[in-house]
Tab-separated table of C-alpha atoms in Angstrom:
chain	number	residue	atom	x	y	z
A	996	UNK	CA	-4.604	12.824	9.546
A	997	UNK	CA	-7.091	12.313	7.057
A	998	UNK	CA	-9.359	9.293	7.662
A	999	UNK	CA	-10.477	6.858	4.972
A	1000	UNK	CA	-13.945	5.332	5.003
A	1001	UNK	CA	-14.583	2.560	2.660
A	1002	UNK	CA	-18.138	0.777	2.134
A	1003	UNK	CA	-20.190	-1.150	2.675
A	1004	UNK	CA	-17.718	-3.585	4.878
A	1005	UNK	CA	-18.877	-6.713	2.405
A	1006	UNK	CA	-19.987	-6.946	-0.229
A	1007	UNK	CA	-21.773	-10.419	-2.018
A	1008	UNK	CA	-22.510	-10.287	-5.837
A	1009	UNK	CA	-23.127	-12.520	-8.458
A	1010	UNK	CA	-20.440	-13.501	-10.981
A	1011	UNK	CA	-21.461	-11.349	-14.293
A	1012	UNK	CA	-23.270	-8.329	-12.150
A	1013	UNK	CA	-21.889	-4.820	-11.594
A	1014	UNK	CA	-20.225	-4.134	-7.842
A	1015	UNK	CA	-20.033	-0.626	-6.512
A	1016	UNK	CA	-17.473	0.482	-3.923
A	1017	UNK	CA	-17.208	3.970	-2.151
A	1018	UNK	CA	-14.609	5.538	-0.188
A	1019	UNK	CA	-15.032	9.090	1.336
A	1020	UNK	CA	-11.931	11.266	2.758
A	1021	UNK	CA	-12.532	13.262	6.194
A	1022	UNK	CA	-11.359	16.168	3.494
A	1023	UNK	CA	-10.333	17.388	-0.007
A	1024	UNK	CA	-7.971	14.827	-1.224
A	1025	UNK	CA	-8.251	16.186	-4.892
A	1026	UNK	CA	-7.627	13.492	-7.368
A	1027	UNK	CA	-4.897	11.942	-5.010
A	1028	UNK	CA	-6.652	8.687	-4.587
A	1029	UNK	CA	-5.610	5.085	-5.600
A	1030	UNK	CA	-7.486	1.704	-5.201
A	1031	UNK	CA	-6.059	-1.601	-4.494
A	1032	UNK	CA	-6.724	-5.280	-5.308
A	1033	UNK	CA	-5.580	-8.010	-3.227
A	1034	UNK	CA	-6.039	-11.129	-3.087
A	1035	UNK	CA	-5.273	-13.695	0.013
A	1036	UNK	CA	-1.436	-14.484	0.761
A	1037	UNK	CA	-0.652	-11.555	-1.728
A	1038	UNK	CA	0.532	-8.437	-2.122
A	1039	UNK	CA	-1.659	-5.714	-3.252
A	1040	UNK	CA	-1.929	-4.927	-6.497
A	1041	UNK	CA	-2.668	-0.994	-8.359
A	1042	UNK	CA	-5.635	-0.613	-10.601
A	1043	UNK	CA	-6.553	2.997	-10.168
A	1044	UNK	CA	-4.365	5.726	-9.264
A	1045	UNK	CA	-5.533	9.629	-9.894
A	1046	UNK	CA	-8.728	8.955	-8.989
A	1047	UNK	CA	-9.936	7.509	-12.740
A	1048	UNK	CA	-6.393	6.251	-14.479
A	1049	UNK	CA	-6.169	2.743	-14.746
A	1050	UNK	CA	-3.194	1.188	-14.027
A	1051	UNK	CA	-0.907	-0.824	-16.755
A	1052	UNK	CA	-3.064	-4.306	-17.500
A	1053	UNK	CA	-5.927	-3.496	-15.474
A	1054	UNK	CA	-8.962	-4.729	-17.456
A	1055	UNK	CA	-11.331	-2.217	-18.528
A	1056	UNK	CA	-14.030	-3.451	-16.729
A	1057	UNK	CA	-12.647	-1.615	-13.758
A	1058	UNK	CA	-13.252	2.323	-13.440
A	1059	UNK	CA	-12.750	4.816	-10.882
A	1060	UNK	CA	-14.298	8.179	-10.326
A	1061	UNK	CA	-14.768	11.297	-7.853
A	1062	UNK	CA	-12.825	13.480	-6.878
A	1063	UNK	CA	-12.741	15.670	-3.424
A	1064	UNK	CA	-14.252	13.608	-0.518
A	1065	UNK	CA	-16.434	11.035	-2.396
A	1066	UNK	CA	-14.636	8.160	-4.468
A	1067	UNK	CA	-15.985	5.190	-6.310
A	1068	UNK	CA	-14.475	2.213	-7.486
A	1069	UNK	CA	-16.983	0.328	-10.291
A	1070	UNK	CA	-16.891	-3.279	-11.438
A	1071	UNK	CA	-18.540	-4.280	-14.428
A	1072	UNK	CA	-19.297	-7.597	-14.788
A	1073	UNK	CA	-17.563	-9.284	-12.123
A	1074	UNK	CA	-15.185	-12.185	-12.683
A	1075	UNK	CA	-14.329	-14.896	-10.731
A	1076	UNK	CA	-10.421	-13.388	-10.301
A	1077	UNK	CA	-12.204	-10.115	-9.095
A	1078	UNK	CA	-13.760	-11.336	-6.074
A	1079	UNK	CA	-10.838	-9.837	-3.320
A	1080	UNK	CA	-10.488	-7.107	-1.037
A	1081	UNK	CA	-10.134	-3.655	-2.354
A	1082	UNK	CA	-8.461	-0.286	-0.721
A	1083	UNK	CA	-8.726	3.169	-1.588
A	1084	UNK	CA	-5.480	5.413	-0.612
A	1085	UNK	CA	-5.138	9.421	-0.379
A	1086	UNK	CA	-2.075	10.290	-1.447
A	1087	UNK	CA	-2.721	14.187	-0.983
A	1088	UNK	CA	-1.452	14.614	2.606
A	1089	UNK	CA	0.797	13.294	5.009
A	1090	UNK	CA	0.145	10.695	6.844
A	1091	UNK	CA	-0.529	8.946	3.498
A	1092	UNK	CA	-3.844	6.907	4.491
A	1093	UNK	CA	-5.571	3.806	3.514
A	1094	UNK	CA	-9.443	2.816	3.519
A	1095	UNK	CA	-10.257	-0.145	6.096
A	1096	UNK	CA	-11.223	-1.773	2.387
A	1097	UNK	CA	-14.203	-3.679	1.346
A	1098	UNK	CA	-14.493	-7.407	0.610
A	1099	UNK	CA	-16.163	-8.492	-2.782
A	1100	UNK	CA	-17.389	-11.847	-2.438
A	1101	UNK	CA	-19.690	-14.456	-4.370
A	1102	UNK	CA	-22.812	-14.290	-3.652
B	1032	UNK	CA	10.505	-6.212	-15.930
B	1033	UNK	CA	9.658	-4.473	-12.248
B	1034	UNK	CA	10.923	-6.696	-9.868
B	1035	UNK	CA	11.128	-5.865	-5.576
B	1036	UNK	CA	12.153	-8.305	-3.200
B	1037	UNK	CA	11.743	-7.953	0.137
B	1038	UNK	CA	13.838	-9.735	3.214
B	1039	UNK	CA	14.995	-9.165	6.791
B	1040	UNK	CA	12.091	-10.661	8.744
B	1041	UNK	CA	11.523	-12.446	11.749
B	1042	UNK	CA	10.540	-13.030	15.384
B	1043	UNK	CA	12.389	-10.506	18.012
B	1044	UNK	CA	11.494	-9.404	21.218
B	1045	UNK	CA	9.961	-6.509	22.197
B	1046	UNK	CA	12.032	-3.499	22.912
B	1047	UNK	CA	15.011	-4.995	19.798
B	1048	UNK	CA	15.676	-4.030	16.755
B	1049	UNK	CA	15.645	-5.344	13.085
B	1050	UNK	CA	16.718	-3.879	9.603
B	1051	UNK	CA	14.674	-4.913	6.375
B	1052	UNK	CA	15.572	-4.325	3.247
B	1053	UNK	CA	14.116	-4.230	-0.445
B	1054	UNK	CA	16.236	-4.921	-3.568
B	1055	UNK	CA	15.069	-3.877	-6.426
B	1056	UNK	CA	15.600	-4.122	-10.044
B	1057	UNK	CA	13.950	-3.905	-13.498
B	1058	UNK	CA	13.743	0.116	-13.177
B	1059	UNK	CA	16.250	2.970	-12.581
B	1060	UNK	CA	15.444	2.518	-8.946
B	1061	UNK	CA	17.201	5.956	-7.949
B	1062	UNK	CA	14.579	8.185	-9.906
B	1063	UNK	CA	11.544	7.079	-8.028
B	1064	UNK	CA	10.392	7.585	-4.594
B	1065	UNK	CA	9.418	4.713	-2.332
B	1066	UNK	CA	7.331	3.673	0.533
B	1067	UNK	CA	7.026	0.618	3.317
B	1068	UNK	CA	3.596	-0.494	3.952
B	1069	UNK	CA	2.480	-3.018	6.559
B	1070	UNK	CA	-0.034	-5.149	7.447
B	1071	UNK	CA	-1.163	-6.468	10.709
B	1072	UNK	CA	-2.235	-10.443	10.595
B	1073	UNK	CA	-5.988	-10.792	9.781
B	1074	UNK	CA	-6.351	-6.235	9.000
B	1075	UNK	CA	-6.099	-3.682	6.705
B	1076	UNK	CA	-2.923	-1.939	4.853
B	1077	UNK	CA	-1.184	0.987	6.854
B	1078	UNK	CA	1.612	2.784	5.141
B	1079	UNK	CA	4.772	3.319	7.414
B	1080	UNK	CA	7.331	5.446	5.207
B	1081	UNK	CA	8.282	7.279	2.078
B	1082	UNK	CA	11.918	8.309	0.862
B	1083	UNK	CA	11.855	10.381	-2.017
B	1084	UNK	CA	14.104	9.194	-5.034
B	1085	UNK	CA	17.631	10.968	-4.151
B	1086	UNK	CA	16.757	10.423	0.187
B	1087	UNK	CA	16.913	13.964	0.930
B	1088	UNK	CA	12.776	13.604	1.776
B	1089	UNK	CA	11.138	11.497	4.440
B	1090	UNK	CA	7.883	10.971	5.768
B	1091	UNK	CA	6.809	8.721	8.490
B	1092	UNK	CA	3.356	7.096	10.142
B	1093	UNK	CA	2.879	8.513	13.495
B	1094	UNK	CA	2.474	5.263	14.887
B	1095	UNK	CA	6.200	4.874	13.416
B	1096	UNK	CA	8.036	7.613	14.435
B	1097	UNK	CA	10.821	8.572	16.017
B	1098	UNK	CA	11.432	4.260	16.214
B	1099	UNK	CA	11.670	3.878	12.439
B	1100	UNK	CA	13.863	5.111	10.121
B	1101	UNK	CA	13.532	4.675	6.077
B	1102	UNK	CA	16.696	5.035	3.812
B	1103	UNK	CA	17.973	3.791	0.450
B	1104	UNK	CA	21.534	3.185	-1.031
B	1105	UNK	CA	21.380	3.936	-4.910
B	1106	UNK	CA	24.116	2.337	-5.345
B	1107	UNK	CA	23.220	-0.909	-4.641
B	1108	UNK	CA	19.307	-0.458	-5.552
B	1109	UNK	CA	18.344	-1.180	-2.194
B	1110	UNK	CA	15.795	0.537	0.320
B	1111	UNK	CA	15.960	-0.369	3.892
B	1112	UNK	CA	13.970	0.183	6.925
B	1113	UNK	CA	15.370	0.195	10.409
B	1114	UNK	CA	13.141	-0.446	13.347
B	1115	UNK	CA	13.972	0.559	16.786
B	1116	UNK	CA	11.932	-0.129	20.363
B	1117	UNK	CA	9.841	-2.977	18.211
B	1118	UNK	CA	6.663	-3.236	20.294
B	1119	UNK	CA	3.814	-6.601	19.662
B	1120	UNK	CA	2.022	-3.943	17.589
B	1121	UNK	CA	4.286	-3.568	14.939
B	1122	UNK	CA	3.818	-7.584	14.000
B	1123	UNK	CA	2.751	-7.208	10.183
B	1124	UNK	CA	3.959	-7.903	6.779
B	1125	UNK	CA	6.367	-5.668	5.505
B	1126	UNK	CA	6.113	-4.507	2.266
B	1127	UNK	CA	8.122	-2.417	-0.093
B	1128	UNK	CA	7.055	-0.762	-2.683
B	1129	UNK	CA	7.620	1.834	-6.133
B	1130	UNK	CA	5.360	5.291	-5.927
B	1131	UNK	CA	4.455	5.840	-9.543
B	1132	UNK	CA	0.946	8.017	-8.204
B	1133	UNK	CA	0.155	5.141	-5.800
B	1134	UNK	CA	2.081	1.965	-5.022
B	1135	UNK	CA	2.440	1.032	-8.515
B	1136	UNK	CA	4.894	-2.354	-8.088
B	1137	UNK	CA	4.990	-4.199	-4.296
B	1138	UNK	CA	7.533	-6.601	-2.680
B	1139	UNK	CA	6.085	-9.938	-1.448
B	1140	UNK	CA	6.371	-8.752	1.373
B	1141	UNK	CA	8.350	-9.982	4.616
B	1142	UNK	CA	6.660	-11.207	8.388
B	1143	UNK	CA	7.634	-9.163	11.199
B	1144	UNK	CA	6.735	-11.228	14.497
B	1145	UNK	CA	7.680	-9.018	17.443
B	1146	UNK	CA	7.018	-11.478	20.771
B	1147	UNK	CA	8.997	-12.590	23.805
């Protein structure tokens, strides 16, 4: 099984700054990685799948890159909607795997 | 537009069985692949299943199998997931949801409580 590690944990920013999130694979996932949104009492919600493609609607302001083992999830100029937990998933192997996720909050 | 509902939940004891199921609409549901993903109360998202779009494909959690079993009637637009031998750690929100490279559209989601 291929184990998803997400960090940091938490992570406290200030509305208008930049937030960066990693997540490394235990191995080569390729591009086969997708980040999540979600927000409490909600189901998630797709904003990067293929490592870089946003998904339909998802502001520009979020970007993904990597590719391999080491994964990053940017947020430019953080909004008050944005602050949430966010997963990365490999979707290169099965078991299909999920980050522990890291929590953006105000700072 | 994309719409999945989920339903089926609710408290059982350990060692029964329940049947959830997701209906979907909005898409031509029998040309994509889907998956059930849970989530414990309070903890992270762990994906339980995936059928691929005609059923002939499944792949299961370890923590899931050989006690779950994912299926889908195209005829009715509906994916369902049977769970056998339910055990406390299998309390979670159940969610269904579209693969479109990721999860691309989820189900509310429905509350699994397994407890005597």
């Amino acid at each position: 099984e291929i184990v998803m590690t997400q960090s940091p944990a938490t992570l406290s920013v200030s509305p208008g700054e930049r937030a960066t999130l990693s997540c490394r694979a235990s191995q080569s996932v390729s591009s086969n990685l997708a980040w999540y949104q979600q927000k409490p009492g909600q189901a998630p919600r797709l904003l990067i799948s293929g490592a870089s493609t946003r998904a339909t609607g998802v502001p520009a302001r979020f970007s993904g890159s990597g590719s391999g083992t080491e994964f990053t999830l940017t947020i430019n100029s953080l909004q008050s909607e944005d602050f949430a937990i966010y997963y990365c998933q490999q979707y290169n192997n099965w078991p299909l795997t999920f980050g522990g996720g890291t929590k953006v909050e105000i700072k | 537009q994309v719409h999945l509902v989920d339903s089926g939940g609710g408290v059982v004891q350990p060692g029964r069985s329940l049947r959830l199921s997701c209906a979907a609409s909005g898409f031509t549901f029998r040309s994509y692949d889907m998956h059930w993903v849970r989530q414990a109360p309070g903890k992270g998202l762990e994906w339980v299943a995936l059928i691929s779009y005609d059923g002939t494909d499944k792949y299961y959690a370890d923590s899931v199998k050989g006690r779950f079993t994912i299926s889908r009637d195209n005829s009715k637009n509906t994916l369902y997931l049977q769970m056998n031998s339910l055990r406390a750690e299998d309390t979670a929100v159940y969610y269904c949801a579209r693969d479109g490279g990721g999860a691309d559209y989820w189900g509310q989601g429905t509350l699994v409580t397994v407890s005597s």
